[in-house]
mmCIF file of C-alpha atoms in Angstrom:
data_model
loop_
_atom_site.group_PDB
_atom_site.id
_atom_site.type_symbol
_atom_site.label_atom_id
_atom_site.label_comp_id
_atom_site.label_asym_id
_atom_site.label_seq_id
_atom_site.Cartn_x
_atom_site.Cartn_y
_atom_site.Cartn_z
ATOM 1 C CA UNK I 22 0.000 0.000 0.000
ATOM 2 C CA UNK I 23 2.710 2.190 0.665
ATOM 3 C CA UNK I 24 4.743 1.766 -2.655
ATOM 4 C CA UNK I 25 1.436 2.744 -4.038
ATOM 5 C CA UNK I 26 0.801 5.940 -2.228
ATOM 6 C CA UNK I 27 4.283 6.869 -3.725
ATOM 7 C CA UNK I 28 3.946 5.844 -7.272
ATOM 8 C CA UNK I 29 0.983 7.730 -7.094
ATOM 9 C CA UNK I 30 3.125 10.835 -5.136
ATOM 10 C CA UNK I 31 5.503 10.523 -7.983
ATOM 11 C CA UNK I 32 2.876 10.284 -10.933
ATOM 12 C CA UNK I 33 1.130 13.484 -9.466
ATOM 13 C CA UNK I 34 4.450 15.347 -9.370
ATOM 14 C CA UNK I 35 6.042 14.659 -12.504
ATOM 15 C CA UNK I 36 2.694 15.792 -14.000
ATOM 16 C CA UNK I 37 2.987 19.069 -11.705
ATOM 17 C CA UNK I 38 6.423 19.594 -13.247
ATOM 18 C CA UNK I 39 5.488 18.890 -16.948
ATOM 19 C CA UNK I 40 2.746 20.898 -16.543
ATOM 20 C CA UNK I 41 4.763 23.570 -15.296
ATOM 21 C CA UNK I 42 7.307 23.552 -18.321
ATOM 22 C CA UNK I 43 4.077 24.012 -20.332
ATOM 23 C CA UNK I 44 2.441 26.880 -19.004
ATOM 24 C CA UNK I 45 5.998 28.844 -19.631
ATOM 25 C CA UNK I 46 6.270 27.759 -22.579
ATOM 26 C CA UNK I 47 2.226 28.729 -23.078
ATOM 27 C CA UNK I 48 2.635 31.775 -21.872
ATOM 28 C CA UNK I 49 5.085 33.132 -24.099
ATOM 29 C CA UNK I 50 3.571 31.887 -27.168
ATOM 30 C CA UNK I 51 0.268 33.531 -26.083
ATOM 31 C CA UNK I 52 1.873 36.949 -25.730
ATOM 32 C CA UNK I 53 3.050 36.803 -29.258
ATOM 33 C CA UNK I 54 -0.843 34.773 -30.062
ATOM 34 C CA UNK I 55 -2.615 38.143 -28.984
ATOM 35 C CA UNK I 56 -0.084 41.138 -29.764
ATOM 36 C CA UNK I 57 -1.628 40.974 -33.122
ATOM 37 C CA UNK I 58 1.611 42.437 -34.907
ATOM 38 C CA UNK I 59 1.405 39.615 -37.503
ATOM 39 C CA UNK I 60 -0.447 37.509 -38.830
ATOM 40 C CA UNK I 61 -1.274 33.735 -36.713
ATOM 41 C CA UNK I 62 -1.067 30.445 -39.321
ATOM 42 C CA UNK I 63 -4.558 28.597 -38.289
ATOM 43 C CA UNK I 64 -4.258 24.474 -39.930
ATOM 44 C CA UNK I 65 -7.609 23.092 -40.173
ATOM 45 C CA UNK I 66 -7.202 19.143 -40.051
ATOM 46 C CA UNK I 67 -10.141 17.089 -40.724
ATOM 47 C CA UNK I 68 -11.197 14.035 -39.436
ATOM 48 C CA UNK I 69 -13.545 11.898 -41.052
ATOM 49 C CA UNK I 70 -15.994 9.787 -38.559
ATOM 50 C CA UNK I 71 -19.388 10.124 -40.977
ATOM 51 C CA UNK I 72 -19.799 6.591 -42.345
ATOM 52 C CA UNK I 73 -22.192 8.234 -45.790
ATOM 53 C CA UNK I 74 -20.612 8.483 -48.755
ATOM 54 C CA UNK I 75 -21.701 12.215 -49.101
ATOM 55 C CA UNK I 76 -19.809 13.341 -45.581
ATOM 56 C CA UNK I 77 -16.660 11.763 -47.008
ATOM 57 C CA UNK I 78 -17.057 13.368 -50.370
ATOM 58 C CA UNK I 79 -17.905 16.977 -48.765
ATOM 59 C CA UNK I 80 -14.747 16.672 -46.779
ATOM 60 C CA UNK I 81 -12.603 15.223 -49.830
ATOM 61 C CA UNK I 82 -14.242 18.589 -51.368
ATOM 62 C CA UNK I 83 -12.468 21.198 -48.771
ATOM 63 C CA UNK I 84 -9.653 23.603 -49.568
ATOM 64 C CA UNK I 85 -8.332 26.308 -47.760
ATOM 65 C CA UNK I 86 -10.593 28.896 -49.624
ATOM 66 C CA UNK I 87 -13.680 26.404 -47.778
ATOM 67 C CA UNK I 88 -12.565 28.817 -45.030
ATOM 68 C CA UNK I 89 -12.192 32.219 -46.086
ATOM 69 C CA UNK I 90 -15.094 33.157 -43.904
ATOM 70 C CA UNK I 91 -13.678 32.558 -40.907
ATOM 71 C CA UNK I 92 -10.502 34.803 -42.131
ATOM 72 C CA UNK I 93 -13.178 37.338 -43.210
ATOM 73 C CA UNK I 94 -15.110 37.419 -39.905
ATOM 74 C CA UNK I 95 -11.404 37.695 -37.779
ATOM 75 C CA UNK I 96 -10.483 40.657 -40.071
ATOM 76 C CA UNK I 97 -13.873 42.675 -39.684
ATOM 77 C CA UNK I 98 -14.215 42.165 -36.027
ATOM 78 C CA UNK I 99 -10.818 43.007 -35.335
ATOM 79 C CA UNK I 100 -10.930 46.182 -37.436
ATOM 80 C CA UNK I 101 -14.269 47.650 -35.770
ATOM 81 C CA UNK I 102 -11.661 47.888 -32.756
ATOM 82 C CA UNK I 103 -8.966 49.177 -34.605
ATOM 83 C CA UNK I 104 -6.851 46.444 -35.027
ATOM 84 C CA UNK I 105 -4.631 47.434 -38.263
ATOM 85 C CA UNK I 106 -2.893 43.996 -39.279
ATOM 86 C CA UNK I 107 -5.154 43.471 -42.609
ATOM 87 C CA UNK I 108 -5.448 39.700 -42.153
ATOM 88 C CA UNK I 109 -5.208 38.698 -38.467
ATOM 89 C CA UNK I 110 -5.098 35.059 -39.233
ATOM 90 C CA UNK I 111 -4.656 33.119 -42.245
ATOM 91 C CA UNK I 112 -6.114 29.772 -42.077
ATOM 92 C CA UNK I 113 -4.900 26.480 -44.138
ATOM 93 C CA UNK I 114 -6.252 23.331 -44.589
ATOM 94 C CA UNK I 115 -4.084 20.268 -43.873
ATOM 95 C CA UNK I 116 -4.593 16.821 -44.462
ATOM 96 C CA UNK I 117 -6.797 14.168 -43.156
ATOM 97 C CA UNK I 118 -5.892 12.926 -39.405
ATOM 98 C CA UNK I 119 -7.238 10.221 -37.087
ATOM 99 C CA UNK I 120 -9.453 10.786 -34.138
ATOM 100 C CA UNK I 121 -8.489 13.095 -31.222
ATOM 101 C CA UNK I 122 -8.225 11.539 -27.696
ATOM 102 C CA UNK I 123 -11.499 12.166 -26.068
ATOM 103 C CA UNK I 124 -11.661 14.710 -23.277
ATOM 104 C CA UNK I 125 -12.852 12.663 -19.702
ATOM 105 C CA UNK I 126 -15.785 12.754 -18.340
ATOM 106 C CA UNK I 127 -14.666 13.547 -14.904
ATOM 107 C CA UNK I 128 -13.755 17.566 -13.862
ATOM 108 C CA UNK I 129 -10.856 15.724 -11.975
ATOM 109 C CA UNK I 130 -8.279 18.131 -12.382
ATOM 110 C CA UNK I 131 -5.458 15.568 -12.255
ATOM 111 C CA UNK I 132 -7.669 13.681 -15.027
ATOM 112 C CA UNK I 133 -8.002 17.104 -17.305
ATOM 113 C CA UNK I 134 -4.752 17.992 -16.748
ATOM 114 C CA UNK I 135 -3.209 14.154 -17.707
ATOM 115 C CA UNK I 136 -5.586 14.682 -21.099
ATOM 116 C CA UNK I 137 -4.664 18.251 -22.052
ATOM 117 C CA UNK I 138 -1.140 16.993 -22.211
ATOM 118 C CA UNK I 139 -2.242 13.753 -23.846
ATOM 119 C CA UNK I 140 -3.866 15.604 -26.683
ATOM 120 C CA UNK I 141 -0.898 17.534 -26.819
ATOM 121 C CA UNK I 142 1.547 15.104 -27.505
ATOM 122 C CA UNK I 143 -1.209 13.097 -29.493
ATOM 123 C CA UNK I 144 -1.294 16.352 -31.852
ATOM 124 C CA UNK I 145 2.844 16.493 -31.903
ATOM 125 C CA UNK I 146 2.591 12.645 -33.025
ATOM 126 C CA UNK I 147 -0.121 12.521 -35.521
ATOM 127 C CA UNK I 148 1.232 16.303 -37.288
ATOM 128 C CA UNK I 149 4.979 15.256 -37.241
ATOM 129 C CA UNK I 150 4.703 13.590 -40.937
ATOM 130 C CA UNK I 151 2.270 16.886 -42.105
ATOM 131 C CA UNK I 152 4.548 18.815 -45.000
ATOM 132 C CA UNK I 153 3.320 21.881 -43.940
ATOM 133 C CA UNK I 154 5.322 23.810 -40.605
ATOM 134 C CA UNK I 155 3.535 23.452 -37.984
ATOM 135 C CA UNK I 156 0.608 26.422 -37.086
ATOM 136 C CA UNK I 157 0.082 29.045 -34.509
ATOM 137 C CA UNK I 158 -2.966 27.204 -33.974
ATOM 138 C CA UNK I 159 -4.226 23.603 -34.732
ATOM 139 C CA UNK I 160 -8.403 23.142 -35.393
ATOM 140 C CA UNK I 161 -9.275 19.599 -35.691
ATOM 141 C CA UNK I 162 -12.562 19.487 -37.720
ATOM 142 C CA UNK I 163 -14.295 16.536 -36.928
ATOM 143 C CA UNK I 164 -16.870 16.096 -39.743
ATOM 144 C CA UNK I 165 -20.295 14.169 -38.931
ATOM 145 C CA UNK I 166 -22.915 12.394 -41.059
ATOM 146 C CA UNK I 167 -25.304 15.427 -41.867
ATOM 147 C CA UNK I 168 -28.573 13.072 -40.676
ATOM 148 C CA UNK I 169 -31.510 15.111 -39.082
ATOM 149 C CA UNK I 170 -32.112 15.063 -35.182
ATOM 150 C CA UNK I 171 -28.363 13.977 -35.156
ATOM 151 C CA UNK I 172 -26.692 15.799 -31.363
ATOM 152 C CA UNK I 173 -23.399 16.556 -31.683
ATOM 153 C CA UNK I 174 -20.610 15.951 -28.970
ATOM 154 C CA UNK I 175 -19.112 19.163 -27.377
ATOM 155 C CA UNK I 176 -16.686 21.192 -28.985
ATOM 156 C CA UNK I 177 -13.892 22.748 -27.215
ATOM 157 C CA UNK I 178 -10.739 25.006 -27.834
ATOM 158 C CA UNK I 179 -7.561 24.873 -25.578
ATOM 159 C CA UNK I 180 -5.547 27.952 -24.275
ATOM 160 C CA UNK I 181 -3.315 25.606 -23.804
ATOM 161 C CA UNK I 182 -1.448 24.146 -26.745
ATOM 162 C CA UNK I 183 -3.445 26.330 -28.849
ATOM 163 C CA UNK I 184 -5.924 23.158 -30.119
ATOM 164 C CA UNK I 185 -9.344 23.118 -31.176
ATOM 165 C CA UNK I 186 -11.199 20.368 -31.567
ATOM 166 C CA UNK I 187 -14.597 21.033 -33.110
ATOM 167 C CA UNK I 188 -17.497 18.628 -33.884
ATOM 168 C CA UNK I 189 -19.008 20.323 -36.964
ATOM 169 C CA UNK I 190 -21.623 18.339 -39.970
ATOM 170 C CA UNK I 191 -20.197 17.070 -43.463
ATOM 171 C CA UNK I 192 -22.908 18.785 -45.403
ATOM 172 C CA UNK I 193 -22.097 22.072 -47.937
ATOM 173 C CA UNK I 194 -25.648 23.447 -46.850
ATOM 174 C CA UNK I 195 -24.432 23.778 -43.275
ATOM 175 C CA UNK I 196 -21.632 25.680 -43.717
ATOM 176 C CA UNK I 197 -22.327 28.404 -42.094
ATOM 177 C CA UNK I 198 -23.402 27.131 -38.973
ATOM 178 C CA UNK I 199 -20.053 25.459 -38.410
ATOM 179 C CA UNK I 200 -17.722 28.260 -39.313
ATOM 180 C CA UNK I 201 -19.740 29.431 -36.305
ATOM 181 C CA UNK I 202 -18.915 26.992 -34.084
ATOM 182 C CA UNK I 203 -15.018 27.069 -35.630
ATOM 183 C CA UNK I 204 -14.755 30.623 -35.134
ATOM 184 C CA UNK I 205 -16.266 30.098 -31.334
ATOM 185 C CA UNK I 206 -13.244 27.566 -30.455
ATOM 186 C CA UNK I 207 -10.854 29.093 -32.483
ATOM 187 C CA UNK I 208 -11.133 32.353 -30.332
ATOM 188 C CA UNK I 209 -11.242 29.978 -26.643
ATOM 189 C CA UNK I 210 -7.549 29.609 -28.218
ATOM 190 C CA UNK I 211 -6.892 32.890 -27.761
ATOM 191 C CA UNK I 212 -8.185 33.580 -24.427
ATOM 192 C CA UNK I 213 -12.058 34.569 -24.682
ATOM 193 C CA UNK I 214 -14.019 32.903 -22.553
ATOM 194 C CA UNK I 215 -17.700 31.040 -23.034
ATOM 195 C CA UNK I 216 -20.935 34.210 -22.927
ATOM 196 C CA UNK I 217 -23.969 31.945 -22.506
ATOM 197 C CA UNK I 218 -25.568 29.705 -19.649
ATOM 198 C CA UNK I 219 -24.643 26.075 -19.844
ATOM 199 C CA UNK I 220 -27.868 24.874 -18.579
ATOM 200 C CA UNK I 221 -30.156 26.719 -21.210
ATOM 201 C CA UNK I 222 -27.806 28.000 -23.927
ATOM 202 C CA UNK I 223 -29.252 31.033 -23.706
ATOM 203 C CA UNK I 224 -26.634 33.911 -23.579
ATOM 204 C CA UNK I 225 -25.548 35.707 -20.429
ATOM 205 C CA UNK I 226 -26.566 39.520 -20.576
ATOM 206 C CA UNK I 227 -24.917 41.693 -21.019
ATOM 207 C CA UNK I 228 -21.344 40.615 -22.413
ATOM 208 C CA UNK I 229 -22.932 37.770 -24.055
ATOM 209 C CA UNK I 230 -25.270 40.119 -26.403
ATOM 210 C CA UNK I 231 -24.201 41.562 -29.497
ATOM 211 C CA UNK I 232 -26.386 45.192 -28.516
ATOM 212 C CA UNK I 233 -26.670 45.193 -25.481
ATOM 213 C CA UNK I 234 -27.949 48.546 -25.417
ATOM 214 C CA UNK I 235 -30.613 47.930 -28.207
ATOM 215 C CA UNK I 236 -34.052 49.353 -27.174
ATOM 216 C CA UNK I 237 -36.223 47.406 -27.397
ATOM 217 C CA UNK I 238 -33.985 44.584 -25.918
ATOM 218 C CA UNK I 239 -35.464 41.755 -28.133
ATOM 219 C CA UNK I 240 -35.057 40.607 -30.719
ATOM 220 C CA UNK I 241 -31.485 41.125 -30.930
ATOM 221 C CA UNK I 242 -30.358 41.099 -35.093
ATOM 222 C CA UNK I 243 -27.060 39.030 -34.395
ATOM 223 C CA UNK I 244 -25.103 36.866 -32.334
ATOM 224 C CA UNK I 245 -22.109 37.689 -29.791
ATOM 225 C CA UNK I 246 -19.651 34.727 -30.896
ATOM 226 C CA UNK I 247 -18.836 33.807 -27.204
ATOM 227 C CA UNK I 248 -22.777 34.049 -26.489
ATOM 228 C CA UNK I 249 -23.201 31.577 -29.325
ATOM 229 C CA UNK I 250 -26.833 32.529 -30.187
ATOM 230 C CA UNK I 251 -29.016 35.605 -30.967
ATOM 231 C CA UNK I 252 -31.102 36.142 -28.362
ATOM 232 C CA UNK I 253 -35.135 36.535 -29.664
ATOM 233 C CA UNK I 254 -36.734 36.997 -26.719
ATOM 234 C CA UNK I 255 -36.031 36.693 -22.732
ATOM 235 C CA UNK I 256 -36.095 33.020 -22.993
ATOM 236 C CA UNK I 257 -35.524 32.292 -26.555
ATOM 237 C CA UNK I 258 -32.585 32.140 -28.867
ATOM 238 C CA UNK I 259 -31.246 30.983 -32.382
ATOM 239 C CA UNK I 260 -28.289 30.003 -33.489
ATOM 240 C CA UNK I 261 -26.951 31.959 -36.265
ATOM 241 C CA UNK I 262 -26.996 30.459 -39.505
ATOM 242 C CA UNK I 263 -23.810 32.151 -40.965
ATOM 243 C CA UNK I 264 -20.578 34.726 -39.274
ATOM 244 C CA UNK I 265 -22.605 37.469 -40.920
ATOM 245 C CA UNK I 266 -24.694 38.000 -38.317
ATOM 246 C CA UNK I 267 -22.130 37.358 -35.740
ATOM 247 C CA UNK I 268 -20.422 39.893 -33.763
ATOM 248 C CA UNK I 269 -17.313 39.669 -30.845
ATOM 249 C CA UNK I 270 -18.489 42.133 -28.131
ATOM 250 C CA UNK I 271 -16.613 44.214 -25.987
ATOM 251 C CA UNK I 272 -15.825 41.539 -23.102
ATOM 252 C CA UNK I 273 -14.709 39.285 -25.490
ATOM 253 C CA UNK I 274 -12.844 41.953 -27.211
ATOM 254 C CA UNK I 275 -11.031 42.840 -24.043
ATOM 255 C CA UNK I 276 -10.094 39.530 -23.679
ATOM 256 C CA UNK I 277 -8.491 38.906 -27.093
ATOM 257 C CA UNK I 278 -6.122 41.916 -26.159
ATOM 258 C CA UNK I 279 -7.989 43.864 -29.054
ATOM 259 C CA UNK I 280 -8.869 46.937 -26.562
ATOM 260 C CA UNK I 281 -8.087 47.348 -22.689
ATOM 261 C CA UNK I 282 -9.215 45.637 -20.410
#
């Protein structure tokens, strides 16, 4: 029992000291991320799970310019509050990977923290053989059978490592609604932080409304990107169809490093 209390001392520490190394690291690299002096290299890598021939053939389909909205969408926002850098991020399209390790389902925070640097070194392993140099910021795309009534899982985007991992549907009519959810994680990469209530979706007012000082309140005509939805009424909201009709508000703004905070 005791050698086991101190393998599991050991285990606990080395992971403390890795994890250590990696925030310095992490923290230099996001101080260049969000000085916005040049422009960040985004590599979207798909991964295929859809078993229809039509998700496989949508995804065989993608190019870089498949993307351009997202790089559109960056560049606006970003210039409403001044930014100057013309393109703020120029995003690529890399080849076909495997399947990401999947986050746990416990909030352990020895369990996170063990997967964060498992999905890390996963992403060093599976990119090494990529021709391409490696990105400021790594989305993997994982593209879904496009069937109706079908839930996605959870998308997320990682601070740390700079990683995205998004759960989007192999289908050219929904387009729109995942360069939504893309540009969502893709900015959780860069520090801004989730807008909207986990138990109803709903977003969180006011830094998770595009107006917030529209009068009337409702309905609001877009989406804040970290709110996720446009909110129709007090208890009511849609998700956007489209980054046209998304916005990045001022709290989210402040967090990107785009004004002061």
């Amino acid at each position: 029992m005791a050698n086991g209390n101190a393998l599991r001392v050991l285990r606990q520490f080395t992971l403390a000291v890795v994890a250590i190394a990696l925030l310095g690291g992490t923290l230099l690299a996001r101080s260049r991320t969000t000085s916005w002096e040049e422009t960040l290299w985004v590599t979207v890598y798909p991964v295929l799970v859809g078993e229809e021939a039509a998700t496989a053939l949508h995804v065989d389909r993608l190019t870089s310019e498949s993307f351009a909205s997202l790089e559109k969408f960056i560049a606006r926002e970003a210039a409403s509050y001044g930014i100057s850098l013309e393109r703020p991020i120029r995003v690529e399209l890399g080849e076909t990977v495997g399947m990401p390790p999947e986050p746990p389902r416990s909030a352990n925070p020895f369990r996170v923290m063990a997967w964060s640097l498992h999905l890390r070194w996963w992403a060093w392993r599976e990119l090494a053989d990529q021709p391409a140099p490696s990105p400021d910021i790594r989305i993997f795309a994982v593209y879904h059978d496009a069937n109706e009534g079908t839930v996605l899982p959870h998308s997320l985007g990682l601070k740390e490592g700079r990683i995205g991992i998004v759960h989007v549907f192999g289908a050219r009519r929904l387009r729109g609604t995942n360069q939504v959810v893309m540009a969502h994680e893709l900015l959780h990469t860069l520090g801004a932080t989730d807008k909207y209530d986990p138990g109803t979706n709903l977003p969180v007012f006011p830094d998770g409304y595009a107006d917030a000082d529209k009068e009337p309140r409702y309905p609001q005509r877009h989406a804040e990107i970290m709110g996720g939805r446009i909110p129709v009424a007090p208890d009511k909201a849609e998700i956007p169809g489209s980054l046209t009709v998304t916005r990045v508000g001022p709290a989210t703004a402040a967090e990107l490093r785009w004004t002061e905070s």
